Tab-separated table of C-alpha atoms and ligand atoms in Angstrom:
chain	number	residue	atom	x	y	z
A	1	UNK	CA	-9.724	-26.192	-20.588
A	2	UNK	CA	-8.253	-22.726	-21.911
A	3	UNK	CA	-5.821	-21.453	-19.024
A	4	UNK	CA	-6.670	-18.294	-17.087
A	5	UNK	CA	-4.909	-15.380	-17.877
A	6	UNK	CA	-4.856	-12.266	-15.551
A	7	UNK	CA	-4.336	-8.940	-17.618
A	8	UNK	CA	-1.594	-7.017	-15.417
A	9	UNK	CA	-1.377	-3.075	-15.893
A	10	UNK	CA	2.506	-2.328	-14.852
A	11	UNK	CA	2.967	1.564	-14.670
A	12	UNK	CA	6.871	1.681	-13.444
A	13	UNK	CA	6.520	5.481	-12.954
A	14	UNK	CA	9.838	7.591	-11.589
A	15	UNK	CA	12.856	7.041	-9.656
A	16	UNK	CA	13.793	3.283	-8.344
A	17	UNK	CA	9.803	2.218	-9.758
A	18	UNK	CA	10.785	0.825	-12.945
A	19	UNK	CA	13.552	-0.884	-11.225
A	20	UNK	CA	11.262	-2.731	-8.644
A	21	UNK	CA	8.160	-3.209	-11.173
A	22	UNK	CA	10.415	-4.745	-13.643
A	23	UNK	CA	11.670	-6.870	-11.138
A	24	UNK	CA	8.238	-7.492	-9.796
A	25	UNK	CA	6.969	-8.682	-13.195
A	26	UNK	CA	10.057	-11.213	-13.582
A	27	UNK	CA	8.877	-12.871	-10.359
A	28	UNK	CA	4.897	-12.677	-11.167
A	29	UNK	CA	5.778	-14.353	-14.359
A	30	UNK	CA	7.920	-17.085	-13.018
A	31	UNK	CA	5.173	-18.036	-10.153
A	32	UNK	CA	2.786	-17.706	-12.273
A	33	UNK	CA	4.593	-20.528	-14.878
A	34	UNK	CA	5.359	-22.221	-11.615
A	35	UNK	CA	1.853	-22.672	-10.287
A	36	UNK	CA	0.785	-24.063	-13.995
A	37	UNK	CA	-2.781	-23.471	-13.092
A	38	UNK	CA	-2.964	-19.341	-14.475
A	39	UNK	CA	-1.249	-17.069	-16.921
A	40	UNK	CA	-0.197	-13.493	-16.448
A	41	UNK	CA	-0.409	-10.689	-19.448
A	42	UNK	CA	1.817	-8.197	-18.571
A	43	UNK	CA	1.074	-4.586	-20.126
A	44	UNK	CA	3.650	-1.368	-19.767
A	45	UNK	CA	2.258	1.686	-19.467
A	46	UNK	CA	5.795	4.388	-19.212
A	47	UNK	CA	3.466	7.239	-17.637
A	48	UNK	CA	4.833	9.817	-14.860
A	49	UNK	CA	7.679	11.985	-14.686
A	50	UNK	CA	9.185	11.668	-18.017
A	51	UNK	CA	5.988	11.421	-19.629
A	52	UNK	CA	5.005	14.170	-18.790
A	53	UNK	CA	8.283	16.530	-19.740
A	54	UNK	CA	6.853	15.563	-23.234
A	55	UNK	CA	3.454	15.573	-22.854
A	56	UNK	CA	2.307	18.281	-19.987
A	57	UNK	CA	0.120	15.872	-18.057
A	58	UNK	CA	1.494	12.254	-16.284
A	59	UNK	CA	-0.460	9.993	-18.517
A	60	UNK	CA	-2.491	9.973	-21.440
A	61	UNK	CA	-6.240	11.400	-21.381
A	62	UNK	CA	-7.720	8.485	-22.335
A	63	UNK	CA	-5.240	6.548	-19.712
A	64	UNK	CA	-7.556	5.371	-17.277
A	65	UNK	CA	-9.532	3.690	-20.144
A	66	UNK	CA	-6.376	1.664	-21.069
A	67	UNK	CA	-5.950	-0.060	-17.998
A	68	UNK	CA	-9.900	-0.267	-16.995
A	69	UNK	CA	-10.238	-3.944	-18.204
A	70	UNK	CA	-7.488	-5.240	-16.635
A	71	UNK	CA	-7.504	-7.558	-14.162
A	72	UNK	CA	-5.013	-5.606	-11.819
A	73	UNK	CA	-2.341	-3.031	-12.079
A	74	UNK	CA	1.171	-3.215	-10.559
A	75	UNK	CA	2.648	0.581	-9.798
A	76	UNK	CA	6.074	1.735	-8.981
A	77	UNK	CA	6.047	5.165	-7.334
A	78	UNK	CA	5.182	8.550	-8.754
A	79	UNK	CA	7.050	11.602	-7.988
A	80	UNK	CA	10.013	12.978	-10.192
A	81	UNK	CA	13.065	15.694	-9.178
A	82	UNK	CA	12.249	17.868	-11.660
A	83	UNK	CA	8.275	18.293	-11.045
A	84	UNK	CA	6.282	19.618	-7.689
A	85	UNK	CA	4.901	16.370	-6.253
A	86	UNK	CA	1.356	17.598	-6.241
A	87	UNK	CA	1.447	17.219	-9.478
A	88	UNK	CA	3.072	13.775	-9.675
A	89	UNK	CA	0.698	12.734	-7.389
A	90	UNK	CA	-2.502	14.153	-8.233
A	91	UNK	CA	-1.681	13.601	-12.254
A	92	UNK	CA	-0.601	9.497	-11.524
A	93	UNK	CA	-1.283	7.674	-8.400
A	94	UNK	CA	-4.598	9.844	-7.189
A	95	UNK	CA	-5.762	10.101	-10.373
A	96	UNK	CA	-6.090	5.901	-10.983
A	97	UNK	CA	-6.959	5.307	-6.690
A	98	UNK	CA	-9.789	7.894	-6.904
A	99	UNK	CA	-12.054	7.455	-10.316
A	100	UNK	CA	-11.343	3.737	-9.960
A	101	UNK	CA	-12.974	3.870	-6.426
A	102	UNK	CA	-9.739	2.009	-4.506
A	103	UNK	CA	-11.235	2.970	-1.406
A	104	UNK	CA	-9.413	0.653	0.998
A	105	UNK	CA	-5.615	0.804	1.603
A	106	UNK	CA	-4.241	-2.493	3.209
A	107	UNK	CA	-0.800	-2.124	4.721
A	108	UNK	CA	0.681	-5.563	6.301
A	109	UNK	CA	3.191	-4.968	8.380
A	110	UNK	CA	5.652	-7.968	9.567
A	111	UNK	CA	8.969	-8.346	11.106
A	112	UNK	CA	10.074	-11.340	7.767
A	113	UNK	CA	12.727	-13.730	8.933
A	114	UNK	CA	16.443	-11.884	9.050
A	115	UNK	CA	15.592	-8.885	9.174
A	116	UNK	CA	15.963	-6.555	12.707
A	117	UNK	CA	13.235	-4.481	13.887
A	118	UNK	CA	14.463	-0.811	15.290
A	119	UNK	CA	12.209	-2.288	18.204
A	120	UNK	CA	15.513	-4.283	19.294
A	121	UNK	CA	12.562	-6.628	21.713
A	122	UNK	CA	10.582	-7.313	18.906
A	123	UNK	CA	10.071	-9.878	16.634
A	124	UNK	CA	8.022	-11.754	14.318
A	125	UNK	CA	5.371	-12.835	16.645
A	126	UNK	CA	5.059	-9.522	18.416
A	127	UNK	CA	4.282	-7.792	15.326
A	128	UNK	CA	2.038	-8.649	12.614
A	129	UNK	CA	-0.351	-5.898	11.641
A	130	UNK	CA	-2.497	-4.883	9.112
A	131	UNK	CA	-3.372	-1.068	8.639
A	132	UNK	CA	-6.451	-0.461	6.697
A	133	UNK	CA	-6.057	3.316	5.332
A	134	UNK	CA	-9.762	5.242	4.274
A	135	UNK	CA	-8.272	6.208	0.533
A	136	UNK	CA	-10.837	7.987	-1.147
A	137	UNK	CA	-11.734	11.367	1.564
A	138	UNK	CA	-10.566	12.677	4.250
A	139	UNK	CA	-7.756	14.709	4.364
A	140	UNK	CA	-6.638	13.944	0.901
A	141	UNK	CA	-10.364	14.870	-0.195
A	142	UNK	CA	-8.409	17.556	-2.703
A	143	UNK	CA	-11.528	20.147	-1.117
A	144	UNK	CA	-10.050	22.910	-0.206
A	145	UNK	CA	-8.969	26.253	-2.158
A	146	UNK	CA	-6.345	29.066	-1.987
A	147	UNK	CA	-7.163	32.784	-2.780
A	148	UNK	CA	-5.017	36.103	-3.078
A	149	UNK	CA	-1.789	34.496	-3.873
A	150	UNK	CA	0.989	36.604	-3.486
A	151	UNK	CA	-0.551	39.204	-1.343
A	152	UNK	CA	-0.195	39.319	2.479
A	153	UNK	CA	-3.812	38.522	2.371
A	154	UNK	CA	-3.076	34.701	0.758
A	155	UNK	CA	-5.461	32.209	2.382
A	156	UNK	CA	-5.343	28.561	1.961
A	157	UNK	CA	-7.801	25.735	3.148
A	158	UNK	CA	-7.442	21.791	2.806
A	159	UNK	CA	-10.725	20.889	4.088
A	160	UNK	CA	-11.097	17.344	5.498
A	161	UNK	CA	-14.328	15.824	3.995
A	162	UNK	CA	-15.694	12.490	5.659
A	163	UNK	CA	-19.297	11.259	4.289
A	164	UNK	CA	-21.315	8.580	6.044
A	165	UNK	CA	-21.215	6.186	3.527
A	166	UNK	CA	-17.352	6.782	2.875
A	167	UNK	CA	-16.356	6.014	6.751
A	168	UNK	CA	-19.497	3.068	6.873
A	169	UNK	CA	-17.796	1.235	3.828
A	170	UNK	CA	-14.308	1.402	5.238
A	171	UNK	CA	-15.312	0.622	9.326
A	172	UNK	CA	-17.400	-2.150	7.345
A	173	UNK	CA	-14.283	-3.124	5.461
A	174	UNK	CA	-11.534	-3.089	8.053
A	175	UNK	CA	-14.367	-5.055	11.060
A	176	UNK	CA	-14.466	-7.831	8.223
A	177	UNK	CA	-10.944	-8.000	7.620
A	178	UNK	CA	-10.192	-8.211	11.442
A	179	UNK	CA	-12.960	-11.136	11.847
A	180	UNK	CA	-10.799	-12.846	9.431
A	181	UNK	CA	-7.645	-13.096	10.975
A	182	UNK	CA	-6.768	-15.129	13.744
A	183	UNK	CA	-6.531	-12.160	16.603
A	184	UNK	CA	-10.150	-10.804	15.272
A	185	UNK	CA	-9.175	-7.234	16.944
A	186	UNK	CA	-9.445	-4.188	15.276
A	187	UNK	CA	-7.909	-0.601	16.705
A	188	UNK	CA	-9.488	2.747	15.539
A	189	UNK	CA	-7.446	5.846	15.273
A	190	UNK	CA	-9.075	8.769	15.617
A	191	UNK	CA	-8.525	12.389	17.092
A	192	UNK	CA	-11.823	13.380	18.209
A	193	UNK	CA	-10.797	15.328	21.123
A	194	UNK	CA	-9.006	17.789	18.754
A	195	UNK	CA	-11.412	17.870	15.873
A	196	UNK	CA	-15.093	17.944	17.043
A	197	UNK	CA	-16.991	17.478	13.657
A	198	UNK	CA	-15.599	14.765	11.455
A	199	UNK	CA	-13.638	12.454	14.218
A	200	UNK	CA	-16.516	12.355	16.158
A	201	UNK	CA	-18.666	11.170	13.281
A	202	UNK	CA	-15.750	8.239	12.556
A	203	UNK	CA	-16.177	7.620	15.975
A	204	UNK	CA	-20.038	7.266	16.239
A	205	UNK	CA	-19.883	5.141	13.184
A	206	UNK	CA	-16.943	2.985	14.409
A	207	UNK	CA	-19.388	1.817	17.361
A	208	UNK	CA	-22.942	1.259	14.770
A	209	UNK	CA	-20.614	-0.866	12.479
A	210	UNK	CA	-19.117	-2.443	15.633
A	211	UNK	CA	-22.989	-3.794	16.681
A	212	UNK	CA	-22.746	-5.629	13.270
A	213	UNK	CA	-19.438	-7.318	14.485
A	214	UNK	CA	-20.261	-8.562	17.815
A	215	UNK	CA	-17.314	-11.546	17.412
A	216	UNK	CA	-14.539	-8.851	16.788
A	217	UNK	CA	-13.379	-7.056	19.964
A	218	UNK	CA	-12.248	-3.133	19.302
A	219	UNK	CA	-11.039	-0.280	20.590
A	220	UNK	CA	-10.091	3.141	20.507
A	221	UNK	CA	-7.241	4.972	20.182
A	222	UNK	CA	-6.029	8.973	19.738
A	223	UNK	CA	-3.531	8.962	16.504
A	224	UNK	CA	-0.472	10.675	18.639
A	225	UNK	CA	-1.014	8.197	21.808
A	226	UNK	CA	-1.012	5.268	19.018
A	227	UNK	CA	2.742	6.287	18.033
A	228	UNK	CA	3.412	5.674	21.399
A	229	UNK	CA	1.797	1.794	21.599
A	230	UNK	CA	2.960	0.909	17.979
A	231	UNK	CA	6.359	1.301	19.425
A	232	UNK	CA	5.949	0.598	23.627
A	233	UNK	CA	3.224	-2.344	22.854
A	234	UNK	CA	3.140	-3.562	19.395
A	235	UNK	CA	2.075	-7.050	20.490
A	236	UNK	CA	-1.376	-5.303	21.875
A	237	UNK	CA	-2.181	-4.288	17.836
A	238	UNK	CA	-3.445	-6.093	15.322
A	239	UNK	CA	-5.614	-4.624	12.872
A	240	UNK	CA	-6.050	-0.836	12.617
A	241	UNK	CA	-8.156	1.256	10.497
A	242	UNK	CA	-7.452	4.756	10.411
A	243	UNK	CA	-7.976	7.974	8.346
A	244	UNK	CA	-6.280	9.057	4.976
A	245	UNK	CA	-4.034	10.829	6.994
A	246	UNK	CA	-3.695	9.712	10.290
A	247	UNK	CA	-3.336	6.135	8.424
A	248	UNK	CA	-0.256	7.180	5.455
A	249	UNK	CA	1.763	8.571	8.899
A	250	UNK	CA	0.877	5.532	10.962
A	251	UNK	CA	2.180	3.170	8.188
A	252	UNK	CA	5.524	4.823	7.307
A	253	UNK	CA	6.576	4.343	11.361
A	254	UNK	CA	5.237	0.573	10.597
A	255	UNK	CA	7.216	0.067	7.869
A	256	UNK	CA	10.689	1.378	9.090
A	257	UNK	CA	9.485	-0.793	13.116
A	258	UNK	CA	9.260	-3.899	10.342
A	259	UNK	CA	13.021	-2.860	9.475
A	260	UNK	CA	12.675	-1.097	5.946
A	261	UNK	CA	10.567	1.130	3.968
A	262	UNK	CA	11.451	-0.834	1.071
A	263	UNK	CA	10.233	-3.952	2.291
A	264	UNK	CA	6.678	-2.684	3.002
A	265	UNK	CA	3.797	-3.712	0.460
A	266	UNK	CA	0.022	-1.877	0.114
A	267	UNK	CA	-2.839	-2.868	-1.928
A	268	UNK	CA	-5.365	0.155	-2.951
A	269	UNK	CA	-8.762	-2.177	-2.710
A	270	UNK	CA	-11.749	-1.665	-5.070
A	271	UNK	CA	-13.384	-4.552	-2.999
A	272	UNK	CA	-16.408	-4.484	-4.963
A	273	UNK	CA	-13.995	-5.129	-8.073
A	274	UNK	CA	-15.755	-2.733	-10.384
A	275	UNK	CA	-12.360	-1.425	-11.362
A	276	UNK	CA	-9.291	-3.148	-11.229
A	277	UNK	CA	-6.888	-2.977	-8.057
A	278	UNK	CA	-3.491	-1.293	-7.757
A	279	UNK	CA	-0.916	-2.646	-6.341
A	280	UNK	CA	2.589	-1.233	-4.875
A	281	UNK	CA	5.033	-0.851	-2.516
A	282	UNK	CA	4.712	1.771	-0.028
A	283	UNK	CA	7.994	3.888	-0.880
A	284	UNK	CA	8.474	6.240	-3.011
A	285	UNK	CA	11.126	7.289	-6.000
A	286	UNK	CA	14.102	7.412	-3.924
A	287	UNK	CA	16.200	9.866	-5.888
A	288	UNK	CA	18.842	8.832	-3.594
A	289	UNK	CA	19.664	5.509	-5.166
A	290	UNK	CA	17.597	5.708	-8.100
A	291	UNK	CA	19.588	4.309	-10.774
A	292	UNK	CA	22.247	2.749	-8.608
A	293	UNK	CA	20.774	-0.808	-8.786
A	294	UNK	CA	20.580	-1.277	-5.244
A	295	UNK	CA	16.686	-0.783	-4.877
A	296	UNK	CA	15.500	-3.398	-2.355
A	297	UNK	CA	12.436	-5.116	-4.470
A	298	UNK	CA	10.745	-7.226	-1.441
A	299	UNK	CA	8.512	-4.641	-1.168
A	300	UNK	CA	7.160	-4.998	-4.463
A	301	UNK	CA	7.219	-8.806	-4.611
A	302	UNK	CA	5.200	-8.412	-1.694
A	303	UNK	CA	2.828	-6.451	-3.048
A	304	UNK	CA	2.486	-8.744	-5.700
A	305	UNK	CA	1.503	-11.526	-2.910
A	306	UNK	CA	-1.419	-9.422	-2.499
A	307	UNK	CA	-2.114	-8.724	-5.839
A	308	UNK	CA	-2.183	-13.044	-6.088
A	309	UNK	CA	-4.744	-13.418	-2.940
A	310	UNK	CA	-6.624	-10.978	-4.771
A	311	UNK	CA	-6.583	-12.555	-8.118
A	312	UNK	CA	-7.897	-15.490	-6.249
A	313	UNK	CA	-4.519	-17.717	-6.261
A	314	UNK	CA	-3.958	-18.198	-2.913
A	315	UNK	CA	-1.551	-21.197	-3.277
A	316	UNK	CA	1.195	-19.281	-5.937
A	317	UNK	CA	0.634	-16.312	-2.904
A	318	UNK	CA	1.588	-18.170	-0.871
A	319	UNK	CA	4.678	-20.220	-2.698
A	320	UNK	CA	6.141	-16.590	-3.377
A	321	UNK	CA	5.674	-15.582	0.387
A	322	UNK	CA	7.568	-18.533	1.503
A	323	UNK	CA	10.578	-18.057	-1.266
A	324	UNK	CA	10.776	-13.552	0.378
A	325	UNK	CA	10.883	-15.171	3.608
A	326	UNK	CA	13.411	-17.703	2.378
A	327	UNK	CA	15.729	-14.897	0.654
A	328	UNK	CA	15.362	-12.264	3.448
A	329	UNK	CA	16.416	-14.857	6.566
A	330	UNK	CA	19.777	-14.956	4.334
A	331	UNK	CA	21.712	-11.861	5.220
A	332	UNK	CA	23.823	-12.499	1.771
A	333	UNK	CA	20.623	-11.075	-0.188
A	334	UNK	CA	20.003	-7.736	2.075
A	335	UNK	CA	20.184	-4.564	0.583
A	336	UNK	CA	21.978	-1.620	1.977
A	337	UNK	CA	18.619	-0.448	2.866
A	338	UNK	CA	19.197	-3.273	5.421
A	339	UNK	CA	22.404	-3.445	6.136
A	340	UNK	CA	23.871	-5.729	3.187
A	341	UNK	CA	25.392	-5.640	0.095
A	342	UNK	CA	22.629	-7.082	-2.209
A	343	UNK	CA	22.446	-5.584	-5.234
A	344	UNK	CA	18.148	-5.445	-6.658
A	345	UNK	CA	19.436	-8.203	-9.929
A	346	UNK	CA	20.805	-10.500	-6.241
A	347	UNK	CA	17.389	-10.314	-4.999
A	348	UNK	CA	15.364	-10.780	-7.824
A	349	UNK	CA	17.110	-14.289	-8.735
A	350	UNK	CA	17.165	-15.576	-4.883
A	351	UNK	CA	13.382	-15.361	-5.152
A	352	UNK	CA	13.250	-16.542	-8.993
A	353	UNK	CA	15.486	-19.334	-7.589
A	354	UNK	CA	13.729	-19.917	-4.555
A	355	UNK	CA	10.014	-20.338	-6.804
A	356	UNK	CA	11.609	-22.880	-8.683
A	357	UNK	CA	13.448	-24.336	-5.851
A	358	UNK	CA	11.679	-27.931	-5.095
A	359	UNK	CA	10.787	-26.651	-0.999
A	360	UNK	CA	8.749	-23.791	-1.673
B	401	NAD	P1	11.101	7.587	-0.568
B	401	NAD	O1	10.303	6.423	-0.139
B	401	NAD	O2	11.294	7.754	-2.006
B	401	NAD	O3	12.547	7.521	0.125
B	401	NAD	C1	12.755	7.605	1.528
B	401	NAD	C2	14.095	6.915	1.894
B	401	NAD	O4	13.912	5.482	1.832
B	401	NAD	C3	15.220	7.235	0.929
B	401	NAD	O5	16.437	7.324	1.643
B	401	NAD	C4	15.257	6.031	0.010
B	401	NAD	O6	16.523	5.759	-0.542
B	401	NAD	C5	14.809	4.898	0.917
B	401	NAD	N1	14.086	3.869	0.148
B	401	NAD	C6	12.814	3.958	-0.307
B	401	NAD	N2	12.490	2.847	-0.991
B	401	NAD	C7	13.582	2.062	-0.980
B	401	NAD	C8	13.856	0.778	-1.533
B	401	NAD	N3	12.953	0.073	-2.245
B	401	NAD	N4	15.084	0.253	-1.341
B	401	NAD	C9	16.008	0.922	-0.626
B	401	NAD	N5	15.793	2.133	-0.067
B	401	NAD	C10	14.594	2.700	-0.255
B	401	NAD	O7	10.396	8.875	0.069
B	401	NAD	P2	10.676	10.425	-0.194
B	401	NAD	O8	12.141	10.655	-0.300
B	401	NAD	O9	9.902	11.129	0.815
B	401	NAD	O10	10.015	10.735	-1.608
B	401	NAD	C11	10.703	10.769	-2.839
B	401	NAD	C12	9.695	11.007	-3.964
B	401	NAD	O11	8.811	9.907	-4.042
B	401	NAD	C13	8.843	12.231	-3.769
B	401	NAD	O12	8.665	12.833	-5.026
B	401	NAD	C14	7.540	11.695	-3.256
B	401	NAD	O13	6.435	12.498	-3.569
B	401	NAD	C15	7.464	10.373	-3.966
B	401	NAD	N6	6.640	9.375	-3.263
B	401	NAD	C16	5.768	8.649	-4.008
B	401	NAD	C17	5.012	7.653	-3.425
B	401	NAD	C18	4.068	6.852	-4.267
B	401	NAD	O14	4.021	7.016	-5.454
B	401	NAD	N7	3.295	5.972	-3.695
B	401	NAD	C19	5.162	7.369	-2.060
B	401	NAD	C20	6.084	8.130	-1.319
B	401	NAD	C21	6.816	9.118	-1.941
B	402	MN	MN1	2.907	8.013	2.456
């Protein structure tokens, strides 16, 4: 029987994102070779800042095309020192979520073993959340215009578009998600007391998609009281689906309660797999230490976790969640992102040694 082999689109982009993708590839590789049953293809694509000093746009025209086969893509961050990040991110990341349809943004968020939640209280058990972020409208609809520039006159809108069928297919999306994990609870953020049109629309569909649903329990919540529960009563959350917006805010705080940005993973869902997935950790370039080889990679090994579930290999997901768990309970491989020393190379082997360790 020929083996499978999963085409992987890796776009490093700026900053510390070719120092985390490369790492991430090393580790998809050696699971991969480690599970026996699958193959991974692995093709570059060096698009984003520098590409587009040279070129005038952040990846090719054709680009999209390129990568439109593949099975999955694995992204670094976009945004460069030199370039408005409007640009970075409307020319890169936006440009491959939004044709490609990625309309559902899955954030995990965990407390992993060894490392200390802000939330001194907290740990493991009394967080585990998944935020499901609408991707595709919204706030980040790009509607919106801006008119006499320059003059005292200048006007600017960013209009927040929500469509039935967008806010249907992600309530759908984030009630099924909840019914499949153990808690089946899901938490919508919304702000209809502020804004009377759209948010009350999200919140009329919540409740029809709910009816469909009757074995997950729900409720309700207004985006600045949630702040306050994510960080008073995190055991009372478990899934959350919230807007563009509301949802990118919502899952930075989760990330740094969890104990690092650069720990945090996403997967942008096409979950009718017409077009391939992306996959990548939340952060960004991190100017900062970009270069510096300090880069924490767990977030991007954990995005490549997801990437596996969604492949359909649940058991090398799993092997390569259980060797990050294994390297981040051992304070010798933390980052100063967490309080270490670790250097990104330190990392990368723990978990390359931890795969091929015998235990995991
Ligand atoms: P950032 O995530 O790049 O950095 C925020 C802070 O977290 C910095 O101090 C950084 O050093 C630290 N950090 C982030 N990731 C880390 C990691 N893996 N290991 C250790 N420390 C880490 O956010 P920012 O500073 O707001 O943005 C910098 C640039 O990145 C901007 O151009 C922005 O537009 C872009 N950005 C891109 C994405 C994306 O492509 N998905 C996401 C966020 C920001
Ligand atoms: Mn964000």
């Amino acid at each position: 029987m020929a083996m499978k082999t999963y085409a992987i689109a890796a776009i490093p982009g700026d900053g510390i994102g070719p120092e985390v993708v490369d790492a991430g590839v090393e580790v998809l590789e050696a699971v991969a070779k480690r599970d026996g049953g699958f193959a991974v293809r692995v093709d570059r694509f060096d698009w984003g800042g520098d590409y587009y000093k040279k070129h005038g746009r952040m990846m090719p025209e054709n680009g999209r095309d390129l990568i439109r086969k593949h099975d999955a893509i694995l992204f670094g961050s976009a945004g460069h020192p030199d370039i408005p990040d409007h640009i970075t991110l409307w020319g890169l990341r936006l440009a491959i979520c939004q044709p490609f349809d990625q309309y559902a943004n899955v954030r995990p968020t965990r407390v992993l073993p060894g490392i200390t939640s802000p939330l001194r209280a907290v740990n493991g058990h009394e967080l585990d959340w998944v935020i499901v972020r609408e991707n595709s409208e919204g706030e980040y609809a790009g509607v919106g215009g801006r008119v006499h520039r320059g003059s005292p006159l200048e006007a600017a809108t960013d209009v927040a578009m929500f469509t039935r069928a967008g806010v249907e297919r992600i309530m759908r999306f984030a009630f099924r998600l909840a019914r499949s994990r153990p808690r089946k609870f899901l938490t919508v953020v919304t702000k209809s007391n502020a804004q009377r049109h759209a948010m009350v629309m999200w919140d009329e569909i919540a409740a029809q998609i709910a009816a469909e649903f009757p074995d997950v329990k729900w409720d309700k919540m207004l985006v600045d009281a949630m702040t306050m529960r994510m960080v008073m009563r995190p055991q009372t959350l478990d899934t959350i689906v919230a807007t563009n917006l509301h949802a990118d805010i919502l899952s930075d705080l989760a990330a740094a309660l969890a104990g690092s940005l650069g720990i945090a993973p996403t997967a942008n869902l096409n979950p009718e797999r017409a077009f391939p997935s992306m996959f990548e950790p939340i952060h960004g370039s991190a100017f900062d230490i970009m270069g510096k080889g300090i880069a924490n990679p767990i977030g991007t090994f954990w995005s490549s976790v997801m990437m596996l579930e969604h492949l359909g290999e649940p058991k090398a997901a799993a092997r390569l969640m259980r060797g990050i768990e294994m390297v981040t309970a051992d304070r010798r491989f933390h980052t100063p992102d967490l309080g270490g020393v670790a250097r990104t190379a330190d990392v990368t082997t723990a978990v390359l040694d931890a795969i091929h360790g015998a235990n995991v």
